[in-house]
Each structure stands twice: as structure tokens, then as C-alpha cells.
Coordinates of C-alpha atoms and ligand atoms in Angstrom, one line a residue:
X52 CA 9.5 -12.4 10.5
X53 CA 12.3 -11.1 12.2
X54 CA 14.8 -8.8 10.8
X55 CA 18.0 -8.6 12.7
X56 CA 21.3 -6.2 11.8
X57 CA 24.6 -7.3 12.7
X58 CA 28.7 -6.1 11.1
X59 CA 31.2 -8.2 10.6
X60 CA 32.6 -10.6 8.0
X61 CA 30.1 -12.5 5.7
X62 CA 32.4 -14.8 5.2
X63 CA 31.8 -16.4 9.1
X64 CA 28.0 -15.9 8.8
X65 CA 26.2 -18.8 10.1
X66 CA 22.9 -19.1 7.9
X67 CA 21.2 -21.5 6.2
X68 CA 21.0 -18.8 3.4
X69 CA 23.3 -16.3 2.4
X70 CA 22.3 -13.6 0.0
X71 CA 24.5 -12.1 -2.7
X72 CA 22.9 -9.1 -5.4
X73 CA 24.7 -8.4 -8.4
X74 CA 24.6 -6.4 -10.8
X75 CA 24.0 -7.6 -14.7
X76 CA 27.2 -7.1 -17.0
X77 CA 29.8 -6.4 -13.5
X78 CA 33.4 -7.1 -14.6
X79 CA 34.1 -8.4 -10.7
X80 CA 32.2 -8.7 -8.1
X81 CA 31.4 -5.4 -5.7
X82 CA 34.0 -5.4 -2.6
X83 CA 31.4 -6.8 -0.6
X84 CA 30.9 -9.8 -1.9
X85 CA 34.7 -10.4 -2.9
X86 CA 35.6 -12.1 0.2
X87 CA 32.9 -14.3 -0.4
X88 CA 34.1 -15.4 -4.1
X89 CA 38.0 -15.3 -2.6
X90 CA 36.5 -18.5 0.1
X91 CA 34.8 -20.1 -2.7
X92 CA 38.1 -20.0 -4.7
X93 CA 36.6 -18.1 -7.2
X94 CA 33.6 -20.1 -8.1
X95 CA 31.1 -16.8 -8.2
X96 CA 33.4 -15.1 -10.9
X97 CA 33.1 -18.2 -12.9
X98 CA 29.5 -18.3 -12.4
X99 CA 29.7 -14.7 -13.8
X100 CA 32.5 -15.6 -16.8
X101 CA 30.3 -18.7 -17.9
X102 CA 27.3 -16.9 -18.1
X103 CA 25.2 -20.0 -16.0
X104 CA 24.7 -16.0 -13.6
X105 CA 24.6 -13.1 -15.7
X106 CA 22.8 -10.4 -12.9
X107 CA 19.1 -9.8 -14.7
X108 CA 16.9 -8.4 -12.5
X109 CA 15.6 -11.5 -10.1
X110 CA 17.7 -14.3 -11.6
X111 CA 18.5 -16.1 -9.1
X112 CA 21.3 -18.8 -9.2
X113 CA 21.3 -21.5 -5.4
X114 CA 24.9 -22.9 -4.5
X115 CA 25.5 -25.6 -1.9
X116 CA 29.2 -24.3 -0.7
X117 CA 30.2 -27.2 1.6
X118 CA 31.5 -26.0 4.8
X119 CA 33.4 -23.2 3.2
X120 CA 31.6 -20.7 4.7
X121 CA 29.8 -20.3 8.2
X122 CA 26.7 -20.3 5.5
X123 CA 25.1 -23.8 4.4
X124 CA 24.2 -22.1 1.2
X125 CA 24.9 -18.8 -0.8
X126 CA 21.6 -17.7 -3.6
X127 CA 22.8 -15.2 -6.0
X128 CA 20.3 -12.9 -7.2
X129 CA 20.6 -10.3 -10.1
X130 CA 19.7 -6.3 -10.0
X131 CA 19.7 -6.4 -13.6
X132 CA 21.6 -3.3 -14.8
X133 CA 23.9 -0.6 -12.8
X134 CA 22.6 2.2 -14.9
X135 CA 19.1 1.6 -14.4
X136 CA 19.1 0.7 -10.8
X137 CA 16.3 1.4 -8.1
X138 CA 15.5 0.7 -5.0
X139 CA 12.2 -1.3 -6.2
X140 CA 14.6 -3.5 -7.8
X141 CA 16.2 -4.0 -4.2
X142 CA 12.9 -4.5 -2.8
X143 CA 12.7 -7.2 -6.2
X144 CA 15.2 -8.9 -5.0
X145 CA 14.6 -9.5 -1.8
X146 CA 11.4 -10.4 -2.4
X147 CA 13.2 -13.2 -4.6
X148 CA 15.3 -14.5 -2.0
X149 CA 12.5 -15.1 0.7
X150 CA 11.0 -17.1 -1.7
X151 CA 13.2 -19.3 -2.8
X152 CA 14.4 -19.3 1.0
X153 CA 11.2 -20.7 1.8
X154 CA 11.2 -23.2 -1.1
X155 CA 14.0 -24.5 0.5
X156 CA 12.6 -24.6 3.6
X157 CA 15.7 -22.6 5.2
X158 CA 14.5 -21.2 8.4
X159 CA 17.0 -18.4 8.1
X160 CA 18.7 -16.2 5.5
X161 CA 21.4 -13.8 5.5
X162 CA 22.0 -10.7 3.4
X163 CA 24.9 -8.4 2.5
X164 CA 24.1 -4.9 1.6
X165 CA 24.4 -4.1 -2.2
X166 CA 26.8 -1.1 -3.5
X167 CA 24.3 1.1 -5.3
X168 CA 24.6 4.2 -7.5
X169 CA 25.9 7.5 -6.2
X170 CA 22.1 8.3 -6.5
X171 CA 20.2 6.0 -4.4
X172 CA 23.2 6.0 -2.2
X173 CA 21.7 6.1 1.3
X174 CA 22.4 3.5 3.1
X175 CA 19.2 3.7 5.4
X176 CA 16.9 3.4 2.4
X177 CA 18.6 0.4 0.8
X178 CA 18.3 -1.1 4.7
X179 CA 14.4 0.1 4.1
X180 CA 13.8 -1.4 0.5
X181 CA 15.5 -4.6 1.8
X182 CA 13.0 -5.4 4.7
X183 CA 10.3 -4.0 2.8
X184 CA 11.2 -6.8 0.2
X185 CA 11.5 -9.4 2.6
X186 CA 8.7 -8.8 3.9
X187 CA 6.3 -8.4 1.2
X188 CA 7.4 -11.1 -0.6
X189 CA 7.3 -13.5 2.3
X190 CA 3.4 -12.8 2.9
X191 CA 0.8 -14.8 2.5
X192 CA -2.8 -15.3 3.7
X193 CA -3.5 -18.9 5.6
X194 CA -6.1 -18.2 7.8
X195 CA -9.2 -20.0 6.5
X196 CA -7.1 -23.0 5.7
X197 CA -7.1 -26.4 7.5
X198 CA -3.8 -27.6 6.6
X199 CA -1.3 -25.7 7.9
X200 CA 1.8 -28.1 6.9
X201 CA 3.0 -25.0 4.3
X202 CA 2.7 -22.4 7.3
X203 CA 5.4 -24.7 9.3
X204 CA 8.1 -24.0 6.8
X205 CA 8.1 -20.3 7.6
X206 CA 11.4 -18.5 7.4
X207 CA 11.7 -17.0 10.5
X208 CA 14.9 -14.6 10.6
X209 CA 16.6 -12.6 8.2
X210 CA 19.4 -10.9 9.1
X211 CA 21.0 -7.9 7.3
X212 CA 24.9 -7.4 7.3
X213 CA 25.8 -4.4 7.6
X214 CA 29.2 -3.1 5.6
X215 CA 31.1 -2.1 8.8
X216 CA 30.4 -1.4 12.1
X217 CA 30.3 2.3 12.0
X218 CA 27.4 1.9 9.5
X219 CA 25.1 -0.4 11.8
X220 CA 23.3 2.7 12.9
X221 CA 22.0 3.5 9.9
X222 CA 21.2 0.2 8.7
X223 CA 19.3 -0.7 11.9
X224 CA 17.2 2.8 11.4
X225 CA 16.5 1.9 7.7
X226 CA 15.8 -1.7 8.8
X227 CA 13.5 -0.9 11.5
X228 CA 11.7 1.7 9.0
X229 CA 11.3 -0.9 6.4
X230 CA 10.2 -3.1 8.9
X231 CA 7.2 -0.8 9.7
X232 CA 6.4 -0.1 5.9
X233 CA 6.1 -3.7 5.0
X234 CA 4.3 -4.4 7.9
X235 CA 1.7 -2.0 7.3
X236 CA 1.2 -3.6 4.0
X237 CA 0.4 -7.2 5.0
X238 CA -1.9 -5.8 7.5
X239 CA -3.6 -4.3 5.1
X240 CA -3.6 -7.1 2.6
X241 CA -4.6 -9.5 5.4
X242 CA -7.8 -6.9 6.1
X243 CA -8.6 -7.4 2.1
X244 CA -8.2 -11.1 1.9
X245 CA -10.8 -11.7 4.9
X246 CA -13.7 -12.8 2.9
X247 CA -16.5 -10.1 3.5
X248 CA -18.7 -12.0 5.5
X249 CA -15.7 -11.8 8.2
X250 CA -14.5 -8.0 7.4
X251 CA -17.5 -6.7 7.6
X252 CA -18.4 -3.0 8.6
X253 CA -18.5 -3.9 12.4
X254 CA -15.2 -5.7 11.5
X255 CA -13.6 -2.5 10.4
X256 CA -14.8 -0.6 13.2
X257 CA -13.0 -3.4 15.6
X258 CA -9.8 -3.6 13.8
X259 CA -10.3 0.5 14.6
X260 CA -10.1 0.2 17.8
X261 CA -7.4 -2.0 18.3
X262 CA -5.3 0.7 16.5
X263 CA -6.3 3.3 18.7
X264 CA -4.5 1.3 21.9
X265 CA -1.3 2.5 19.8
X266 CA 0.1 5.5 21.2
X267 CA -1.7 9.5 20.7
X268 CA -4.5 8.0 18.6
X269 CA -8.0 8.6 19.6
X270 CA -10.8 7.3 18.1
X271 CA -14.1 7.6 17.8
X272 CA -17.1 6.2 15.2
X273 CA -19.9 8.0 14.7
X274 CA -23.6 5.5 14.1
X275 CA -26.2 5.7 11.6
X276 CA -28.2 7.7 14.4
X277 CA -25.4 10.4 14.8
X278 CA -24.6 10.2 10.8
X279 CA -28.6 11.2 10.0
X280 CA -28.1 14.4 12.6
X281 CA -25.2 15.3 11.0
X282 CA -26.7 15.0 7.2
X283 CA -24.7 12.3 5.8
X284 CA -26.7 11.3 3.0
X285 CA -23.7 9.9 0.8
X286 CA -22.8 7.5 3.1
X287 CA -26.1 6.4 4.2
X288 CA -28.0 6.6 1.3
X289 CA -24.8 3.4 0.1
X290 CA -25.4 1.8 3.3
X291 CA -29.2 1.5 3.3
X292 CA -29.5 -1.4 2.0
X293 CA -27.0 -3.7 3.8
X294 CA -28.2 -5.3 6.9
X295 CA -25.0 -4.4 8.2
X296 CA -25.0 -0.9 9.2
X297 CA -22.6 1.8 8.2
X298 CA -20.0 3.5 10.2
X299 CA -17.8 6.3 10.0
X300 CA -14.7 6.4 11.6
X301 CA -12.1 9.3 13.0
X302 CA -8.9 8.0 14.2
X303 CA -6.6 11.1 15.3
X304 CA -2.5 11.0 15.8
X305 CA -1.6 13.7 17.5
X306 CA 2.2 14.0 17.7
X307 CA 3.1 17.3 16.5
X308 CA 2.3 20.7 18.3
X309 CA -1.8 21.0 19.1
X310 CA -1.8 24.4 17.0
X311 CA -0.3 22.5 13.7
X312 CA -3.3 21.8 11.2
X313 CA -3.7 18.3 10.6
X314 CA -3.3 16.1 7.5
X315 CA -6.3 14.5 6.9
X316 CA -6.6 10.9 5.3
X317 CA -10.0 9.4 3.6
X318 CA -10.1 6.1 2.8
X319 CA -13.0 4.7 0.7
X320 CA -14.0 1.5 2.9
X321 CA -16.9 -1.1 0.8
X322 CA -16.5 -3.8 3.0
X323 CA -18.1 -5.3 -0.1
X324 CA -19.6 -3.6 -3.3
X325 CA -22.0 -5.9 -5.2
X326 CA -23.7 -2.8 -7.1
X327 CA -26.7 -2.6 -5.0
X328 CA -29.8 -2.3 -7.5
X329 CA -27.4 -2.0 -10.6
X330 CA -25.8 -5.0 -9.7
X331 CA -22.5 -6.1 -11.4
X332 CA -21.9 -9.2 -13.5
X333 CA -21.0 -12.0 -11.1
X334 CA -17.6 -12.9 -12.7
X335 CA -14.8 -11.4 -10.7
X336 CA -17.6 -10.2 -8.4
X337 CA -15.7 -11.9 -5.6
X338 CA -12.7 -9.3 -5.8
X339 CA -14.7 -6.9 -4.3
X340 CA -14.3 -7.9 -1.1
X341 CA -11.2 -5.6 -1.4
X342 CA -13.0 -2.5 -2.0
X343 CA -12.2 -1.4 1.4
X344 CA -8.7 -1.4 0.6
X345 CA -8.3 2.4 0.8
X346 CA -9.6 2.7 4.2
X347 CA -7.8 -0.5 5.2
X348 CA -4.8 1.8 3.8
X349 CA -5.7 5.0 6.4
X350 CA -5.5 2.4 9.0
X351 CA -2.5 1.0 8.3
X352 CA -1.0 4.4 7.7
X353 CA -2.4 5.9 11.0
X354 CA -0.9 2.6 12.9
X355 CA 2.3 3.7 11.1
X356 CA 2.9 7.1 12.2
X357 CA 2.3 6.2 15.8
X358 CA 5.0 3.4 15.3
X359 CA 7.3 5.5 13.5
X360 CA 6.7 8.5 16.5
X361 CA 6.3 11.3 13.5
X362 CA 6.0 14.8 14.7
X363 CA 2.9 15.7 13.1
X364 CA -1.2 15.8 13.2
X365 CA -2.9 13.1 11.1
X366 CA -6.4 12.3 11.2
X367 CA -7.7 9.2 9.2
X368 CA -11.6 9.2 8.5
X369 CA -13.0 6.1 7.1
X370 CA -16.7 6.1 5.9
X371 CA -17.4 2.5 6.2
X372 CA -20.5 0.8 4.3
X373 CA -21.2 -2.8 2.5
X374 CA -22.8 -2.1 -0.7
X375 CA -25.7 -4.3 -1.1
X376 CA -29.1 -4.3 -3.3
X377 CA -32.6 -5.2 -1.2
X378 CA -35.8 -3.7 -0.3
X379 CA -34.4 -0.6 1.3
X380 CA -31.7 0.1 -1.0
X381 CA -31.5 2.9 -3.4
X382 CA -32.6 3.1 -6.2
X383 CA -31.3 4.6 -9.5
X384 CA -33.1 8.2 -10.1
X385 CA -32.9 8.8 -5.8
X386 CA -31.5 12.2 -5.2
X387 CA -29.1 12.2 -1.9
X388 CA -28.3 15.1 0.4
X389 CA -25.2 14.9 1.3
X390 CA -23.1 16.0 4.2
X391 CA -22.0 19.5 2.0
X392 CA -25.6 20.0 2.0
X393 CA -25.0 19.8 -2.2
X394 CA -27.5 17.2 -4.0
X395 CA -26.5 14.3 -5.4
X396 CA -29.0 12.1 -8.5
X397 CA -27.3 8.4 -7.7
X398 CA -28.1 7.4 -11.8
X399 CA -25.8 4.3 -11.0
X400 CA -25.9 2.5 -7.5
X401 CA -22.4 0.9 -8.3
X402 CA -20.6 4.4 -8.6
X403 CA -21.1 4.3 -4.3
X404 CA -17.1 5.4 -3.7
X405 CA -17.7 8.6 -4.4
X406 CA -20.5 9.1 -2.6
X407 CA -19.3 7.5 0.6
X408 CA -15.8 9.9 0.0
X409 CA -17.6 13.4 -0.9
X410 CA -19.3 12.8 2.6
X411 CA -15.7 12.1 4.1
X412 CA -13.9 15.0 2.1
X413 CA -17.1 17.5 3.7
X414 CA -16.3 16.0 6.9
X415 CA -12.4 17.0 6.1
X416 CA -13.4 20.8 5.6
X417 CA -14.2 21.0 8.6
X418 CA -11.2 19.9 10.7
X419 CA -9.2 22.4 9.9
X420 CA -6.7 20.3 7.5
X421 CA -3.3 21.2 6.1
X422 CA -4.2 18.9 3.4
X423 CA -6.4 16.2 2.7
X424 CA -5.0 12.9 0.7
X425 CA -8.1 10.3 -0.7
X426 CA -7.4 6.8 -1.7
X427 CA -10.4 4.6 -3.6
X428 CA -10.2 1.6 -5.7
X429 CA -12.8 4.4 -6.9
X430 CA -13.1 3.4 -11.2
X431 CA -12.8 0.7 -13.1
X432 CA -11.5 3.3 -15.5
X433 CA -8.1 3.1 -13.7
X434 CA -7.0 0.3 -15.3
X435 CA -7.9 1.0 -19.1
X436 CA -6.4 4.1 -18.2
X437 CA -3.1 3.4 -16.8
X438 CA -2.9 -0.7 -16.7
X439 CA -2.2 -1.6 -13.2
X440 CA 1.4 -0.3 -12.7
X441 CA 0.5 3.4 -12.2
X442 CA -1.9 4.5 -9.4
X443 CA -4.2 7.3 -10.8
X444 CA -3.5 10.8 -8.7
X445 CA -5.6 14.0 -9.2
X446 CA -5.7 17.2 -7.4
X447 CA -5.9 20.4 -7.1
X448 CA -2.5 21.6 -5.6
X449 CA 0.9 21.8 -7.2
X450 CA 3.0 20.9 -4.2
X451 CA 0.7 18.4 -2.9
X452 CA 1.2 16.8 -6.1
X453 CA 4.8 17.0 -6.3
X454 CA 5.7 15.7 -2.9
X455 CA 3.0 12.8 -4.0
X456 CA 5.1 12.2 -7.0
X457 CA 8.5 12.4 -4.5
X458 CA 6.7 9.9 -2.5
X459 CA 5.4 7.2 -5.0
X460 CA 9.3 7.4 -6.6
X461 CA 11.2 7.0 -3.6
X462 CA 8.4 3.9 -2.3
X463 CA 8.2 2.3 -5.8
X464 CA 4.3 2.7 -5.7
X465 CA 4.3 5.1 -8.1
X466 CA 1.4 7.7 -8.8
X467 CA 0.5 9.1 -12.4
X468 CA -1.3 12.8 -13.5
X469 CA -4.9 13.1 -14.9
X470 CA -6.2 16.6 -15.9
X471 CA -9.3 17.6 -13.6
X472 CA -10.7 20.4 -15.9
X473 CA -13.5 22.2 -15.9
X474 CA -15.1 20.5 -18.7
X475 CA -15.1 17.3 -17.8
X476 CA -17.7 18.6 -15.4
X477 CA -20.4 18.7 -18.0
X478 CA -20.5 14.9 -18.2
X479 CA -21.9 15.0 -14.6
X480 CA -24.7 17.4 -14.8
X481 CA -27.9 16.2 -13.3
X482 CA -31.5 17.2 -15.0
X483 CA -33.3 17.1 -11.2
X484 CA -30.6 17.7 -8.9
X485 CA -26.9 19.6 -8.4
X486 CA -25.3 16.8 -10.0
X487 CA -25.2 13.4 -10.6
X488 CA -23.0 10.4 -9.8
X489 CA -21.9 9.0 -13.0
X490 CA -20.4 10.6 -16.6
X491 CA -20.6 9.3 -19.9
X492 CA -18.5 6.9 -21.7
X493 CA -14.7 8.5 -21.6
X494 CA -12.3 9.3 -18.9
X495 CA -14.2 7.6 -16.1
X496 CA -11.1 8.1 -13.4
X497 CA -11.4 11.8 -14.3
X498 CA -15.1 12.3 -13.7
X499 CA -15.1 10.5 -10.5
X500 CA -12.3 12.9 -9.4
X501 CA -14.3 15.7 -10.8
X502 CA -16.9 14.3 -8.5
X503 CA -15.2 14.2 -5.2
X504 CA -13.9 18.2 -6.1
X505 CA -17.1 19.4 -5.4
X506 CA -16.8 18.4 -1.8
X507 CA -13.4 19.5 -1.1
X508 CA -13.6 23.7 -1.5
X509 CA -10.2 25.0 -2.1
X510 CA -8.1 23.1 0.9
X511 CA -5.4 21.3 -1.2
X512 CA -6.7 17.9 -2.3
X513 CA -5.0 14.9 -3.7
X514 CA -7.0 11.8 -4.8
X515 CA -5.6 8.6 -5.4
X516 CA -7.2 5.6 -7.5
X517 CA -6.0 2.4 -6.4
X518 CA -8.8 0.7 -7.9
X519 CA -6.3 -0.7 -10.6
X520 CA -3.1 -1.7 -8.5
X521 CA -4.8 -3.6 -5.6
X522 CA -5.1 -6.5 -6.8
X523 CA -2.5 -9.0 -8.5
X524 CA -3.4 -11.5 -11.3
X525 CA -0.4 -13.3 -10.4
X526 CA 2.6 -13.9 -7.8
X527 CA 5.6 -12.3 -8.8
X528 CA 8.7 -10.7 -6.3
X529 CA 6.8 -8.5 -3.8
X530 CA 3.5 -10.1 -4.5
X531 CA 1.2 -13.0 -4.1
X532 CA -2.3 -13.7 -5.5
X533 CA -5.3 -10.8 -4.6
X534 CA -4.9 -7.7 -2.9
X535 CA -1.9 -6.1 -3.1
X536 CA -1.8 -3.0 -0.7
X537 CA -0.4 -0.7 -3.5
X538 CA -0.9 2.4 -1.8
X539 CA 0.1 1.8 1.6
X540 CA 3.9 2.8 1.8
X541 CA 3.4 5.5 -0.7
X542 CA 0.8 7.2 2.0
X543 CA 3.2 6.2 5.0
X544 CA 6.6 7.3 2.8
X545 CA 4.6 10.9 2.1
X546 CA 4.1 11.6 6.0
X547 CA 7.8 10.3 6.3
X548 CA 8.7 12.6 4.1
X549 CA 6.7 15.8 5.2
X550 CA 7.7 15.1 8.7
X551 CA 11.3 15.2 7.7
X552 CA 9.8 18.3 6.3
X553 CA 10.9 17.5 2.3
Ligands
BES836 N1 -15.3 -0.6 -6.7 C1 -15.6 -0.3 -8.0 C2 -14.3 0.0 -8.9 C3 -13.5 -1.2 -9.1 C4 -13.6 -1.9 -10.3 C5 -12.4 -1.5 -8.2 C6 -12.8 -3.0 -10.5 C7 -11.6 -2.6 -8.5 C8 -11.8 -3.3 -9.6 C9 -16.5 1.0 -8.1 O1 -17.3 1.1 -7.0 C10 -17.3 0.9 -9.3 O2 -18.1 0.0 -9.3 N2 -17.1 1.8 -10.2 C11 -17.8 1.8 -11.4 C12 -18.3 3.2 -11.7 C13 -19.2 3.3 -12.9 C14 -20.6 2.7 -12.5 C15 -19.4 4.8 -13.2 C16 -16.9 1.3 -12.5 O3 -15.7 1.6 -12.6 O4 -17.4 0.5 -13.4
MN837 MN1 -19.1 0.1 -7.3
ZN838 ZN1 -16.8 0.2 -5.2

């Protein structure tokens, strides 16, 4: 989709679809949009008085106007209340509007830029929330269908209007941000709707390299030959029994000064996790075909900063494995030796994310790294601790958390505490080795964090669980069916930030 920015008076828009937000209980309508009602000889304040639009959050009321405007058509769609606003519910919104845009079959749409709260009042992040909404709401995931008759009806330009001309600048910058967010987000939701048999390890490691043609990334992927030298036994000892071999990945951005330390990304990448020898139940089973969103994440995000020309070092590693039972795999009761040189008893062969990411963390330690940020859909813990509105965040670093917290506020995808004490340690003591790879019964998301710690030393550390947010039950605004890529503008949105050095 193409997202265009253009001044001037909404009133002479041509569109098939013009846009109008409002806010729930407004006495008139904002100054932007009062030229609009004035045309219409008032109909969108009797719309209002009538109650038929009353504003709450994604109502959405369609009017056919008649030649009155250069528009064919103006949809109204609600904020829900002034008080309470946020930029997710811009992002809402918008997401809305492309859908009903495309229910209509309108091949364009047209949308003037909401007043918000004194707040939220930059004008280059409302630009950014709307194209993020547009965007994300507007995906969806044809490719293994034969019957592309749905696909034809694809909205094809929205265009953004700014509130006067000296504005444009910052509307295009916000736009053009947005744009990059929300791309970075279907990319990564088409990676995790390709059925495994198509995103498979070798997959990952091609989609890899295409990033690296962006501009200051280098790659390179170390094999299972090069893994054994260096001692990875976490990430071999998941991929062992796949016949598709594991990989592990190092894409580096560097676009701030060589001496800067870098900040180093770890995505957990199961191209597909059946369990291995402690298999899972099938029912759902298919879902894990997404258990490589996290690395699909640190792709996406490393695409991102090259896009987005940040001043700063990032390096993404992605330890890439399919997780797979058969004669070769291990077993439960196998001790590993992983990459820290630390021992590892796997009790549980389905508890592989943590051994793939304490392999990548050890690899972190040694690149010198500011900081290092994991992302896993790591426990099923996550959701029975926090539903799936919340991603789980633990780490060892007050301001690495705080700037984690700025980030998930200011991209919507927002990140909640869990304690990582000392004591929850005792849950993972092994009787043969240093430790092993599962707890006990309670706080699951805290003892797989407790886990990856071990690998980390004292470089500051946040680790995010996805494992609950990355995939939708349903389609709502922003969403459609399956993966999600939760997690994806909160990473991009924290470099943003720390390269704007907040
Ligand atoms: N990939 C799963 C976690 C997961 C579950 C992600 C549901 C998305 C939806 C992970 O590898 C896993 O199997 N975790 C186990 C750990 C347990 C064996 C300690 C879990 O959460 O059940
Ligand atoms: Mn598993
Ligand atoms: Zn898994």
C-alpha cells in the first residue's frame, strides 16, 4: 500500500474514501473536520445529536455524500473517549477504516489528521500510529491460495492530509516512519504464516541474506561444522534431530561510530517445535510453525534500522533450529554442553528455546554489547500469566527496563515485570549436571528467564516472552487470524528511541 501526504482543504479531496475520527461525547466536531460537516449542511452533527454516531472506540458509521465533496464517500470512525486517548487507539482506528475500505472495495481512502491531547500531541507520531494502522490492519496472507479474486480488491493508496502546509514535514517524516514500522511487521507475520515445510531453517537463512543487500549489514551464518568447533551444544543438541540442519545467524548494522558497543538482538528462531521426544499434544500443534517469530522479529528489526538510517551498532544473532523427535534426537536425561561451557540436563525436549537462546546470549558476551534484548515465544506460562495483551519482560537492568517500558507505551505493544530472584533458581537444579532445563509447576515464564541469566554474566539483559501475544484467536482492528508480530515495533521503537538518545 501506498501512503501519500498531501495539505490542503479536505473538503476538495478526491477519494473514494474519506476518513473522519471523533472523539466519543464531543459537543462539535474538532476544526478539522468542521468544514467537512459545514459542506454536508450539517449532516455529521446530526449524526452526532441523534446518537445513530456516538465516537466509541472503532464505531464506524459509512455515508454516501453525493457529489458534495471531491470524496464519493466519508466513514466516520470513533476514538472512544478524549480523556483516555492513545495513540493505539489511532492505530485502532485506522486499522478500522482499511477494512471497511476494502469491504467496499474502494481502491483509495483519504484521512484527516485527528486533534489529540496536549499529551500525545506530536504530530509525527499521530502520522506514525496512522500508517502503522493502515497498514496492519490491511494485511493479510494469500500466498498458498488459488483464488486470488479477494487479493484484486486491494486498496491501494491512502493518503494522509495534513492540517496545513507548514505541517507536511512532519507528517511526511511520521508517515514515512510508520510506514517502516508496519512494514516490518507484515514481514514478519508473512515469515510466520509460511507453513514450516516452506520456512524452514535453510529458509531463514535465505530470507537472511536478502536483508543483508540492505545498506551497512553484514552477514554471516555459521554451519553445524563451525557450531561443533565453537561448542554450541544448546543449539545443536535441539537441532539434532531434524533432517534439516541448524544454523546460526549474525547480521551486523553498523551505522554509528566503529568504537560504539553494539546492541545485540537474540531471536529464538524454531522454524517448527513439535517437542522432539516429549512430543506435544497434536491439537494446536500446527501454531508452532510460528515459533520462529522472535528471530523473524531480529530480522525485521535489523531491516528496520538500515531503512530508518539510525546512528548506531546493532547486531542480530538468530540461532536457527526445527525441533523435531527421530533416531538422533535427544533424549530426556541428555546432559548438553553449551556454548558458556556450563552443563545443561534437557529433562524436557520441548523446553528447546532456552537452550537454543543461552547459546545465543554466550555468543552476545562476547561481542562486546551495550546491551543485549532477547525475544522468545519462550513459555506457555506467558499466557496464564499475563493473558495475551502484555508481553512478559525480565531483566537484570533498571534502565534497560525502563526505556523497554518507554518503548512498549509509546508503540502500544506493551511489556509487563516479572521478578527474576534468586530463588526461583532452586526449581532448576539438576541432580547430574549444572542445571537443568525445566522447573516445577509455578511461574514457568520466570524460570525460563532464570534460565537464560545464567548465560548472560552481568552485561545488561532484557528478555522478552512473546510466546503469548503472537498469535490472534481472532481478527480484530490491527489484526487478522495467526501470528501477530507483537514485538516487532516495540524492538524497532526502542532503537528509535535510543538513537534519539531518550
Ligand atoms: N514454543 C513453546 C512455547 C509456546 C507455547 C509458544 C504456546 C506459543 C504458544 C516452548 O518451546 C515450549 O514448548 N515451552 C514449554 C516449556 C515447558 C516444557 C517447561 C511450555 O511452555 O509448555
Ligand atoms: Mn517447545
Ligand atoms: Zn518452542
Amino acid at each position: 500500500m501506498n501512503i501519500q501526504v498531501k495539505s490542503g482543504e479536505a473538503t476538495s479531496v478526491t477519494t473514494d474514501m474519506l476518513v473522519c475520527l471523533g472523539y466519543e461525547q464531543e459537543k462539535t466536531w474538532s476544526k478539522v473536520i468542521r468544514p467537512i460537516d459545514k459542506k454536508l449542511g450539517g449532516l455529521l452533527t446530526d449524526l452526532r445529536k441523534s446518537g445513530e454516531f456516538s465516537g466509541k472506540a472503532n464505531q464506524t458509521t459509512l455515508l454516501h455524500i453525493n457529489g458534495k465533496l471531491g470524496a464519493k464517500r466519508v466513514l466516520l470512525v470513533g476514538l472512544g473517549a478524549w480523556e483516555t486517548m492513545t495513540l493505539d487507539r489511532v492505530r485502532q482506528a485506522m486499522g478500522t477504516a482499511v477494512k471497511r475500505a476494502r469491504h467496499i472495495k474502494a481502491k483509495g481512502m483519504a484521512c484527516v489528521i485527528p486533534d489529540v491531547p496536549k499529551a500525545i500531541d506530536k504530530l509525527d507520531q499521530v502520522a506514525q500510529a496512522m500508517a502503522e494502522g493502515m497498514l496492519l490492519g490491511d494485511y493479510r496472507f494469500s500466498e498458498y491460495r488459488t483464488d486470488h479474486t479477494e487479493d484484486r480488491k486491494t486498496l491501494q493508496s491512502c493518503t494522509l492530509l495534513a492540517p496545513s502546509s507548514a505541517s507536511q514535514a512532519r507528517v511526511t517524516l511520521g508517515a514515512k516512519r510508520g510506514q517502516t514500522l508496519g512494514e516490518a511487521t507484515c514481514f514478519v507475520r508473512d515469515m510466520c504464516n509460511h507453513p514450516a515445510n516452506v520456512m524452514k531453517p535453510s529458509r531463514v537463512v535465505a530470507e537472511a541474506k536478502t536483508i543483508a543487500k540492505e545498506s551497512k549489514i553484514r552477514l554471516k551464518v555459521l554451519d553445524r561444522q563451525h557450531m561443533k568447533k565453537l561448542g554450541m551444544g544448546g543449539l545443536l543438541g535441539v537441532g539434532q534431530g531434524s533432517i534439516e540442519p541448524p544454523h546460526f545467524i549474525i547480521l551486523e548494522y553498523s551505522g554509528g561510530p566503529k568504537t560504539q558497543r553494539p546492541v545485540v538482538l537474540v531471536g529464538k528462531t524454531v522454524t517448527f517445535d513439535s517437542g522432539g521426544i516429549s512430543l506435544k499434544p497434536s491439537e494446536n500443534m500446527e501454531h508452532m510453525k510460528a515459533d520462529m517469530t522472535g528471530g523473524a522479529e531480529v530480522l525485521a528489526a535489523v531491516r528496520a534500522v538500515s531503512r530508518l538510517k539510525l546512528h548506531m551498532n546493532v547486531i542480530g544473532l538468530l540461532p536457527v533450529a526445527e525441533n523435531m523427535p527421530g533416531g538422533r534426537a535427544t533424549k530426556p536425561g541428555d546432559v548438553l554442553t553449551m556454548l558458556s561451557g556450563k552443563t545443561v540436563e534437557v529433562q524436557n525436549t520441548d523446553a528447546e528455546g532456552r537452550l537454543i537462546l543461552a547459546d545465543g546470549l554466550a555468543y552476545a558476551t562476547r561481542l562486546k554489547p551495550a546491551c543485549v534484548i532477547d525475544i522468545a515465544t519462550l513459555t506457555g506460562a506467558a499466557m496464564v500469566a499475563l493473558g495475551n495483551v502484555a508481553i512478559g519482560m525480565l531483566g537484570n537492568d533498571d534502565a534497560l527496563k525502563a526505556a523497554m517500558r518507554q518503548a512498549g507505551n509509546d508503540s502500544g505493544e506493551r511489556v509487563w515485570e516479572m521478578p527474576l530472584w534468586d530463588e526461583y533458581f532452586e526449581q532448576l537444579r539438576s541432580d547430574v549436571a549444572d542445571m537443568r532445563n525445566i522447573g516445577g509447576r509455578g511461574g514457568g515464564m520466570i524460570t525460563a528467564a532464570m534460565f537464560l541469566s545464567k548465560f548472560i554474566g552481568d552485561h545488561p539483559w532484557v528478555h522478552l516472552d512473546i510466546a503469548a501475544t503472537d498469535w490472534s484467536a481472532s481478527e480484530c482492528a490491527c489484526f487478522s487470524k495467526g501470528p501477530t508480530g507483537t514485538g516487532t515495533r516495540l524492538l524497532i521503537q526502542y532503537l528509535i528511541n535510543r538513537a534519539n538518545g531518550s
